[in-house]
Backbone as a chain_set.jsonl record, in Angstrom:
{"seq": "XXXXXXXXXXXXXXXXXXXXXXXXXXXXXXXXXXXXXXXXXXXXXXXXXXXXXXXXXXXXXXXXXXXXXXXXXXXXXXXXXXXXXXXXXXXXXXXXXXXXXXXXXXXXXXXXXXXXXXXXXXXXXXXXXXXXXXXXXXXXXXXXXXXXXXXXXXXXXXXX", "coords": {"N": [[188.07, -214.957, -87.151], [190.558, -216.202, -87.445], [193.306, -218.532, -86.871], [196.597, -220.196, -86.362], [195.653, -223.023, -85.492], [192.955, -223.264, -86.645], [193.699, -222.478, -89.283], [194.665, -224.932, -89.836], [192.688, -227.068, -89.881], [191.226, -230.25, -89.576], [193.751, -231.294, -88.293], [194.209, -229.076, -86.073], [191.72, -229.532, -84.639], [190.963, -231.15, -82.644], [193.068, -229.664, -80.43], [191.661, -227.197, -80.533], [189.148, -227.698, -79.298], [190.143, -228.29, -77.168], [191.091, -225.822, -76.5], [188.757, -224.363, -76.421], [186.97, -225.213, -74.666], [188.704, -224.757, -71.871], [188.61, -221.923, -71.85], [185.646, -221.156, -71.57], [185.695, -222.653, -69.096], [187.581, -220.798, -67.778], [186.691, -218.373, -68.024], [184.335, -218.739, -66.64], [184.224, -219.185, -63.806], [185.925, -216.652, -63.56], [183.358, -215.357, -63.737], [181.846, -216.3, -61.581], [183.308, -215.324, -59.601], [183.399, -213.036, -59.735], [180.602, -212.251, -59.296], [180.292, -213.168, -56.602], [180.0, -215.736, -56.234], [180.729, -218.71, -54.045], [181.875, -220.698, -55.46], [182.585, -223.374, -57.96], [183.154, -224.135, -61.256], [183.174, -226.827, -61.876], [181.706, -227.709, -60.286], [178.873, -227.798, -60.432], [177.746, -229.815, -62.474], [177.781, -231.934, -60.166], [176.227, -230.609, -57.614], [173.802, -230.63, -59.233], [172.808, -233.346, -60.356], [172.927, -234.315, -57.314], [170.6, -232.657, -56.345], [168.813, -233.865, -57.671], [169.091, -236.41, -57.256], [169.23, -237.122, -54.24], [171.176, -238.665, -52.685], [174.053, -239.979, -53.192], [176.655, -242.441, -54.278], [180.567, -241.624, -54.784], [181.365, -243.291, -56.586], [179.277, -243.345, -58.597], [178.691, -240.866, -58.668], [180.659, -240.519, -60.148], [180.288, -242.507, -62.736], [178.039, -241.57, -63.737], [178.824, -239.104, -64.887], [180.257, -239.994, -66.315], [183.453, -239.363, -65.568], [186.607, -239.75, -64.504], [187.236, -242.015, -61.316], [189.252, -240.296, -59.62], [189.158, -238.269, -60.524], [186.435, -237.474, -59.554], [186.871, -237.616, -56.77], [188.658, -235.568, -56.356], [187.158, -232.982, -57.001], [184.922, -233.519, -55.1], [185.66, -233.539, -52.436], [187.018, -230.718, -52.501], [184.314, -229.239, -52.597], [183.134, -230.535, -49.82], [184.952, -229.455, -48.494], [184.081, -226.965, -48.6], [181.764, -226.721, -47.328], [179.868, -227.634, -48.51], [178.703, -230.313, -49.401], [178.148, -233.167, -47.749], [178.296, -236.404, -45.487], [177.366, -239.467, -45.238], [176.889, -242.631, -43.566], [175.971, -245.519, -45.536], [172.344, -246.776, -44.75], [171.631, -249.453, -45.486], [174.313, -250.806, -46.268], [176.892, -250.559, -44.562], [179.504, -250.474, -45.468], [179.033, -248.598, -47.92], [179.356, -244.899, -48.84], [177.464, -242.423, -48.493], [176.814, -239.55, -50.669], [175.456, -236.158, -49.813], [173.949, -233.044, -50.477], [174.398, -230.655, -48.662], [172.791, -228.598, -45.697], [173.72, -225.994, -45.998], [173.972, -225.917, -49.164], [171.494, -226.715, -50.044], [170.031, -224.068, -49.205], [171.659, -222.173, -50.795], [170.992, -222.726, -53.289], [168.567, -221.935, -54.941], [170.303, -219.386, -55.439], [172.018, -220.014, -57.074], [171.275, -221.493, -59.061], [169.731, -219.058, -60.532], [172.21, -218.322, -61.772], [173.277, -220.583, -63.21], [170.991, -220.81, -65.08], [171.226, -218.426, -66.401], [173.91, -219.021, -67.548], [173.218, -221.027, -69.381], [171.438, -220.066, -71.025], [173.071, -218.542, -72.01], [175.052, -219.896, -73.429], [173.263, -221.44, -75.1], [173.609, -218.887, -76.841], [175.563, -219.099, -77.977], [175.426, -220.712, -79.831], [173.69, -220.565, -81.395], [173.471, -220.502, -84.127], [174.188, -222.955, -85.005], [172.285, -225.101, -84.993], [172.586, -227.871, -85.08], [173.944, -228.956, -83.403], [174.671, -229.886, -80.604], [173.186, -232.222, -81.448], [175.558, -233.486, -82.626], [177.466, -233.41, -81.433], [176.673, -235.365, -79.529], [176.292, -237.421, -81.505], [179.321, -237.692, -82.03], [180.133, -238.226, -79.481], [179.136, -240.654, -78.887], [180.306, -241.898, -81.14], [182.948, -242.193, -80.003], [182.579, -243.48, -77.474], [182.312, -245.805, -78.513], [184.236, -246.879, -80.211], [187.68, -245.954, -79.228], [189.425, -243.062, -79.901], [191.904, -243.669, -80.12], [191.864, -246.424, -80.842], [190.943, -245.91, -83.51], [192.369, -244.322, -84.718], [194.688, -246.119, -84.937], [193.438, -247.78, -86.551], [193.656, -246.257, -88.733], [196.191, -246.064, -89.564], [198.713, -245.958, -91.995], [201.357, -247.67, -92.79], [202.773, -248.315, -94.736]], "CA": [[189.19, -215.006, -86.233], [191.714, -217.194, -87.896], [194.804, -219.037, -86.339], [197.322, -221.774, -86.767], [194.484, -224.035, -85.382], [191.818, -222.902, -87.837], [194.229, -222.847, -90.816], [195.043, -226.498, -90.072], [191.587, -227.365, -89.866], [191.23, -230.976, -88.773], [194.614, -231.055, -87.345], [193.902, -228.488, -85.149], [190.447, -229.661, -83.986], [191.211, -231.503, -80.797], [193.176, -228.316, -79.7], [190.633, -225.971, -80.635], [188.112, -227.87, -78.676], [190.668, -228.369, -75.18], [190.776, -224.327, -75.849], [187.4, -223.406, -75.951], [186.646, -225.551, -73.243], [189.397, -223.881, -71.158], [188.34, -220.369, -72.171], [184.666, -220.807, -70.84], [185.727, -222.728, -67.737], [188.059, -219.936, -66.923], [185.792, -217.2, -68.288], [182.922, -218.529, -65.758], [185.734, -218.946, -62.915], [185.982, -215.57, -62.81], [182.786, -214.689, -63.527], [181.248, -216.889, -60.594], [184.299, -214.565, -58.695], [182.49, -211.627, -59.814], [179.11, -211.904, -58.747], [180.715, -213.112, -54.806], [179.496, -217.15, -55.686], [181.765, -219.304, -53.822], [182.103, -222.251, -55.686], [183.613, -223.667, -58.96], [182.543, -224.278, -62.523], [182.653, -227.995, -62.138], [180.744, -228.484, -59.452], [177.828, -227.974, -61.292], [176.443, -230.842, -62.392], [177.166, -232.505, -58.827], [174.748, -230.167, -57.284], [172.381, -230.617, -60.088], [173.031, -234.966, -59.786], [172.295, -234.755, -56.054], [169.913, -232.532, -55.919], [167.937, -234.817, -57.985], [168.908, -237.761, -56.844], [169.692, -236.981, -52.735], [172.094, -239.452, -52.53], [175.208, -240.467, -54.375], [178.85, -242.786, -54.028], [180.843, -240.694, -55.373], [181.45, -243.694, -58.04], [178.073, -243.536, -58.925], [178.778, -239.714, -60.071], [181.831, -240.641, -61.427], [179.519, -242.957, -63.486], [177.186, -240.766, -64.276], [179.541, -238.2, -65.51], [182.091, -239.915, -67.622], [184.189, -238.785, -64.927], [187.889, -240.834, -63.682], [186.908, -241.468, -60.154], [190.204, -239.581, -58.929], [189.114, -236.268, -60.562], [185.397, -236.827, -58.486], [187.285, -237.297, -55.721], [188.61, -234.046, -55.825], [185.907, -232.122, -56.793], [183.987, -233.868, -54.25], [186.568, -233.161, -51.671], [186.43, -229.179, -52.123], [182.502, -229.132, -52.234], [183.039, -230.78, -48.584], [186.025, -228.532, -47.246], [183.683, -225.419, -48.407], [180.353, -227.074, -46.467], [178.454, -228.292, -49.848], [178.324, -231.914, -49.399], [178.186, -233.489, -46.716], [178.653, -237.79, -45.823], [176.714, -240.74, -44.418], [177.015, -244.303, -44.245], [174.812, -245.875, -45.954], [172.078, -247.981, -43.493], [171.547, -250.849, -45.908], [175.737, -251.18, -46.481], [177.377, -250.012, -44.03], [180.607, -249.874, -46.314], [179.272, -247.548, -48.772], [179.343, -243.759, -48.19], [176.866, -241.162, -49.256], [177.139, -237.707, -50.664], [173.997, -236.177, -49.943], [173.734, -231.812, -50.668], [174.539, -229.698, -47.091], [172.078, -227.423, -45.502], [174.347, -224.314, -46.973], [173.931, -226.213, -50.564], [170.256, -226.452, -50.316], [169.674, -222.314, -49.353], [171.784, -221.658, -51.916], [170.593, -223.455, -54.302], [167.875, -221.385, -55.848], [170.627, -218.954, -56.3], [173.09, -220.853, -58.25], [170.325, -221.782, -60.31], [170.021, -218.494, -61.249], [173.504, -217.967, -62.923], [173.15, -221.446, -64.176], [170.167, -220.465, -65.996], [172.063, -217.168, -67.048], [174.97, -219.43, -67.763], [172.865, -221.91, -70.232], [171.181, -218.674, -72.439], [174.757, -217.713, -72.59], [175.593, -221.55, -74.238], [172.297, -221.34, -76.318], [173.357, -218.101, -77.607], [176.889, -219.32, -78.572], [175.204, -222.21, -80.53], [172.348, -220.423, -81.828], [173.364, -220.237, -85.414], [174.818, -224.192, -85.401], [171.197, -226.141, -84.885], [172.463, -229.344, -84.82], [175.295, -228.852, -82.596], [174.381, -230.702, -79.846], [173.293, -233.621, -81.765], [176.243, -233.514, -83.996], [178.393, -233.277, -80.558], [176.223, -236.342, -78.772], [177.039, -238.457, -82.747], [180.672, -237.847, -81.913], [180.439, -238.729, -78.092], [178.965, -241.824, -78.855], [181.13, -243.005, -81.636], [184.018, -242.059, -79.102], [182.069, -244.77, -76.494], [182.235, -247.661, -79.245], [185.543, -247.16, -80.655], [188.211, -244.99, -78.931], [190.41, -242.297, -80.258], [193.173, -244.483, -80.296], [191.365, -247.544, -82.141], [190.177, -245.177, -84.58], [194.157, -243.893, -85.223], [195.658, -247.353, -85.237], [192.867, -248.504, -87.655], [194.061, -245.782, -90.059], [197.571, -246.028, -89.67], [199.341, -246.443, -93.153], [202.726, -248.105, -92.599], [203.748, -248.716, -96.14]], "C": [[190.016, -216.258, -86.529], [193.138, -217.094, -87.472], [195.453, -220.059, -86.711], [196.383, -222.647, -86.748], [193.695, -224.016, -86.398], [192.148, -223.27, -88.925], [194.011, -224.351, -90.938], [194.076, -227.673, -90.018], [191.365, -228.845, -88.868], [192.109, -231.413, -87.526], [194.566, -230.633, -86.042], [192.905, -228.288, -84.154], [190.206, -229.951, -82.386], [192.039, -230.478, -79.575], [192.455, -227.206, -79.431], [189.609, -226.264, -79.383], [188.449, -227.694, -76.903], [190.334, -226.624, -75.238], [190.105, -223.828, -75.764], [186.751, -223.361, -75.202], [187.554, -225.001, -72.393], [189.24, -222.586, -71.193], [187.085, -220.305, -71.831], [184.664, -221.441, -69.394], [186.036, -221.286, -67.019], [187.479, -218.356, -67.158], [184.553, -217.652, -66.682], [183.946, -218.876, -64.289], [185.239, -217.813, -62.318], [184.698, -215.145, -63.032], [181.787, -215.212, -61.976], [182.256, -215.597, -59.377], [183.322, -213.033, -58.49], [181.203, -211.372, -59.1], [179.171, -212.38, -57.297], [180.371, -214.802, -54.737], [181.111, -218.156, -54.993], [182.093, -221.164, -54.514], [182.721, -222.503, -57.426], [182.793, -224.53, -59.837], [182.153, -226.093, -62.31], [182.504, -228.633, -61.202], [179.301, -228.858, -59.929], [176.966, -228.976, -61.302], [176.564, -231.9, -61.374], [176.038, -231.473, -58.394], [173.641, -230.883, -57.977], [171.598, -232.545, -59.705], [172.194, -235.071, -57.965], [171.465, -234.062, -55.516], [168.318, -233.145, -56.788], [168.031, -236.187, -57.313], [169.13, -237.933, -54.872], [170.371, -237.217, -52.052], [172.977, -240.017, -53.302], [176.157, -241.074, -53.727], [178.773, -241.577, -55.319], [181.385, -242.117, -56.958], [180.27, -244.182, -59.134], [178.007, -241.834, -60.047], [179.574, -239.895, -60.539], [181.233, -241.556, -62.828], [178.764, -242.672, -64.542], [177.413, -239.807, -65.321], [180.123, -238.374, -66.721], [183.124, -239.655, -67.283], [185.446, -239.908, -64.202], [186.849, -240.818, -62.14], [187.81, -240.773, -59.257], [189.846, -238.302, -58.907], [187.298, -235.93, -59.491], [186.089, -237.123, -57.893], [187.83, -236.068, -54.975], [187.878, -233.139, -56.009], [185.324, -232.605, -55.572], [184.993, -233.646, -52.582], [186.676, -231.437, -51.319], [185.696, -228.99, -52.293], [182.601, -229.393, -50.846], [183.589, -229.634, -47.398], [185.032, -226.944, -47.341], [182.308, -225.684, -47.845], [179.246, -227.304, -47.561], [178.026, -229.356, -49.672], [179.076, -232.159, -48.145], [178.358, -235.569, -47.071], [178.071, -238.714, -45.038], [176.843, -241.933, -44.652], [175.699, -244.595, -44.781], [173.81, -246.884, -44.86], [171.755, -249.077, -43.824], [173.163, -251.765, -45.532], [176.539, -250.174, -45.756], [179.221, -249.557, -45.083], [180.528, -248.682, -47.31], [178.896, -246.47, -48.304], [178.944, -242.915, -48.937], [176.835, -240.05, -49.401], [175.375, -237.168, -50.495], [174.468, -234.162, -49.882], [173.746, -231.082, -48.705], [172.953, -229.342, -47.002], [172.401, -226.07, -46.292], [173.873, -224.229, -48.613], [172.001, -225.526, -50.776], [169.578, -224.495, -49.92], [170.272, -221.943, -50.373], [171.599, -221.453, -53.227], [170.087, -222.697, -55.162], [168.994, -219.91, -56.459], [171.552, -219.128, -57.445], [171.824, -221.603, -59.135], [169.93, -220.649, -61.249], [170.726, -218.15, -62.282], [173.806, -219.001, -63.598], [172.552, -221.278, -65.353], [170.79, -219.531, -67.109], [173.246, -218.059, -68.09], [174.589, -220.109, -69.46], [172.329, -221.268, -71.221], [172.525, -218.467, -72.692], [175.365, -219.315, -73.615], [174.469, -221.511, -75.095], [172.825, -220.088, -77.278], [174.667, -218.368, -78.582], [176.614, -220.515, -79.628], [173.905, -221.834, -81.227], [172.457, -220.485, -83.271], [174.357, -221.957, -86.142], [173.597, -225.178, -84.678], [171.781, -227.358, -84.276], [173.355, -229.513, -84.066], [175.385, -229.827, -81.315], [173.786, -232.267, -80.274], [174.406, -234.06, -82.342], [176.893, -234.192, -82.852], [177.992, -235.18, -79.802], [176.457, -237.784, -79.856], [178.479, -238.761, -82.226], [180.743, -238.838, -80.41], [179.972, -240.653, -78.246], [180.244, -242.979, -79.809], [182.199, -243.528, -80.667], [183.759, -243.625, -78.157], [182.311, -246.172, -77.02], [183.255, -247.975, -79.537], [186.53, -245.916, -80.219], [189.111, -244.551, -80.142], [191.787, -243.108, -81.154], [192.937, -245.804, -81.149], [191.232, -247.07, -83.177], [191.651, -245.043, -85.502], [194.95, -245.051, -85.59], [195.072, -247.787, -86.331], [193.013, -247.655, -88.981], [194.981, -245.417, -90.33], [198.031, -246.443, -91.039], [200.186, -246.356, -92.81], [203.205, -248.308, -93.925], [204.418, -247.951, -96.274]], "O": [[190.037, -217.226, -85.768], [193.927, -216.155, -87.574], [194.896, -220.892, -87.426], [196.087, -223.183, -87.815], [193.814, -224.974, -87.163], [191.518, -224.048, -89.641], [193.383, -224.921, -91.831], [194.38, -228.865, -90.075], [191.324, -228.737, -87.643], [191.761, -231.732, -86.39], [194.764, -231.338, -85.052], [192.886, -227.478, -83.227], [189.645, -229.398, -81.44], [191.831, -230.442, -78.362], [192.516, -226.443, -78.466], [189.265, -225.379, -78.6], [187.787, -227.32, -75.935], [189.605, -226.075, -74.412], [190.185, -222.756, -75.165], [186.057, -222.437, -74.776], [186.761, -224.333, -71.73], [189.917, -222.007, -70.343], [186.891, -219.109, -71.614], [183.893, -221.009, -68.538], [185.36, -220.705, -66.17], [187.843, -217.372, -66.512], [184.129, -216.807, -65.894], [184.373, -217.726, -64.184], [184.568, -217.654, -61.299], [184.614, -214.133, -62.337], [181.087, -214.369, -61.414], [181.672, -215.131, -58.399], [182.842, -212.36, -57.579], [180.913, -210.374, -58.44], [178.185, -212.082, -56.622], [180.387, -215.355, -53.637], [182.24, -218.163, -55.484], [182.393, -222.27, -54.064], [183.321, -221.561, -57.943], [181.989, -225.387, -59.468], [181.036, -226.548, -62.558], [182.9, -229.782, -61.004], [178.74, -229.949, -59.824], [175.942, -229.184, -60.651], [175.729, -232.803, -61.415], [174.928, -231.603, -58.91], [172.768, -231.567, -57.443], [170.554, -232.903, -59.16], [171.211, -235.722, -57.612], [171.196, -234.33, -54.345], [167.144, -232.886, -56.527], [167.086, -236.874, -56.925], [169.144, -239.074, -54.409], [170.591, -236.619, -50.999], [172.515, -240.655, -54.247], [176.631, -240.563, -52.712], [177.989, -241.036, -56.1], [181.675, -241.752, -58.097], [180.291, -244.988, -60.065], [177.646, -241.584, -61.197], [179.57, -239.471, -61.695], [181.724, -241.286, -63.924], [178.688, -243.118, -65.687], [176.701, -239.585, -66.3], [180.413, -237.652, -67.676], [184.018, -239.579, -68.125], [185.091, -240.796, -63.426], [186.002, -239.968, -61.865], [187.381, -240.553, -58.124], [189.966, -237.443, -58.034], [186.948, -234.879, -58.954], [186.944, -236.924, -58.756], [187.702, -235.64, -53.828], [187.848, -232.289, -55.119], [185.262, -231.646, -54.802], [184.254, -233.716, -51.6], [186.481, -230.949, -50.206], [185.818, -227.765, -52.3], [182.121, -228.43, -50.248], [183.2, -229.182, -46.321], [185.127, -226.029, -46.524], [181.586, -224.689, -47.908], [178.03, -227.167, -47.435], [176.807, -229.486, -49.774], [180.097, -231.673, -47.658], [178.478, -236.09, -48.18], [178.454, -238.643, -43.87], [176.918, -242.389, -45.793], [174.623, -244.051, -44.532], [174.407, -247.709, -44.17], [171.516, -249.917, -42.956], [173.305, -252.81, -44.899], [176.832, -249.086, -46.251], [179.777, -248.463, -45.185], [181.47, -247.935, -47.577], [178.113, -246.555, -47.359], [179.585, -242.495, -49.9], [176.82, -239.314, -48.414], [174.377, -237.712, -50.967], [175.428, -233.951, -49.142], [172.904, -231.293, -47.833], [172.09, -229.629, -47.831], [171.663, -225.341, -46.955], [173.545, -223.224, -49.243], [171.496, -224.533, -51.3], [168.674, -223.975, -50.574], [169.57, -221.279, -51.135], [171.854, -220.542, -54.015], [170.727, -222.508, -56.197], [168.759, -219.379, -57.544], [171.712, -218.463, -58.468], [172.161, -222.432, -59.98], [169.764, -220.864, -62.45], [170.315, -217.781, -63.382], [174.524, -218.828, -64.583], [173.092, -221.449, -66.446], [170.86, -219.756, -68.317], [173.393, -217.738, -69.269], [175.268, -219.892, -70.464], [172.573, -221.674, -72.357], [172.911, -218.192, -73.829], [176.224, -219.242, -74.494], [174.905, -221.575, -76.244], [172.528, -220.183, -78.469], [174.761, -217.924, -79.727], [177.527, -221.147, -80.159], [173.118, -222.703, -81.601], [171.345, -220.533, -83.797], [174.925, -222.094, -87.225], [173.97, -225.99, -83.83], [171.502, -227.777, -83.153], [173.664, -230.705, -84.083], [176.392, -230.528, -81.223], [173.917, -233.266, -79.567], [174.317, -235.244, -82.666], [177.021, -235.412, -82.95], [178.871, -236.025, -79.631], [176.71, -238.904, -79.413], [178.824, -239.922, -82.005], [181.301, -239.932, -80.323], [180.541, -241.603, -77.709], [180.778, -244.055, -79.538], [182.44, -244.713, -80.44], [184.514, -244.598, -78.157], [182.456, -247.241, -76.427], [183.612, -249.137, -79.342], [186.286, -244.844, -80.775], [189.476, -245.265, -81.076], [192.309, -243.072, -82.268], [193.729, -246.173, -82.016], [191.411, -247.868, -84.097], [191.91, -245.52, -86.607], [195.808, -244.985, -86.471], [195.804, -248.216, -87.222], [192.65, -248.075, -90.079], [195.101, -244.542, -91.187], [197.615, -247.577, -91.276], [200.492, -245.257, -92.347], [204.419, -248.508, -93.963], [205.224, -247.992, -97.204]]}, "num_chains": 1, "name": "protein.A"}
């Protein structure tokens, strides 16, 4: 399945990747629509975060994530308005404010673990014939961490 992107190989890499990631968000979108779940692809690994850990700031998942803390704010904002997360002060610091998993979250839980599960065979199977893919991916993420994008581009700028 060859396109402009493909032809242009490296060129086209950092597009390829926003669109494939946009094509399984909005593939599981609707398929979360389908099966009646009410909730949204990237809530995800909050649930998963607080139902390991019980308690979260939300710049603690933004931390965690890799995440701006504007964009958890809005995720973490419609998890609340649909009764997922819930909010407490904290009783050491009264200034800071904890996300801790609803009642609704926790019944539901085991079944959104289902279609997670479903979800993650469906990502093994898309990666089953590229082994190293996930290490290759976790090489890149790191270089990304040491030297950005943009250091990387300036340091191979030829001006002559």
């Amino acid at each position: 399945m060859d396109d402009y992107l493909s032809e242009i190989e490296f060129a086209g890499l950092i597009s390829r990747i926003k669109r494939l990631s946009d094509e399984i968000l909005y593939s599981t979108r609707d398929y979360y629509k389908t099966v009646g779940l009410d909730i949204e692809p990237n809530w995800h690994l909050i649930f998963l975060l607080l139902e390991e850990y019980e308690s979260m700031t939300i710049t603690e998942i933004a931390q965690e994530l890799r995440m701006s803390h504007p964009a958890c704010v809005k995720i973490i904002n419609k998890m609340k308005k649909k009764g997922y997360v819930t909010t407490r002060t904290d009783d050491r610091d009264l200034r800071r404010q904890l996300l801790e998993l609803s009642e609704k979250s926790k019944k539901e839980l085991p079944l959104f673990h289902k279609h997670w599960n479903a979800g993650m065979k469906t990502t093994e199977e898309l990666v089953a014939n590229s082994p190293h893919f996930i290490k290759e991916l976790k090489e890149m993420e790191i270089k990304i961490s040491k030297k950005s994008y943009k250091e990387r581009t300036l340091n191979n700028l030829d001006l002559r």
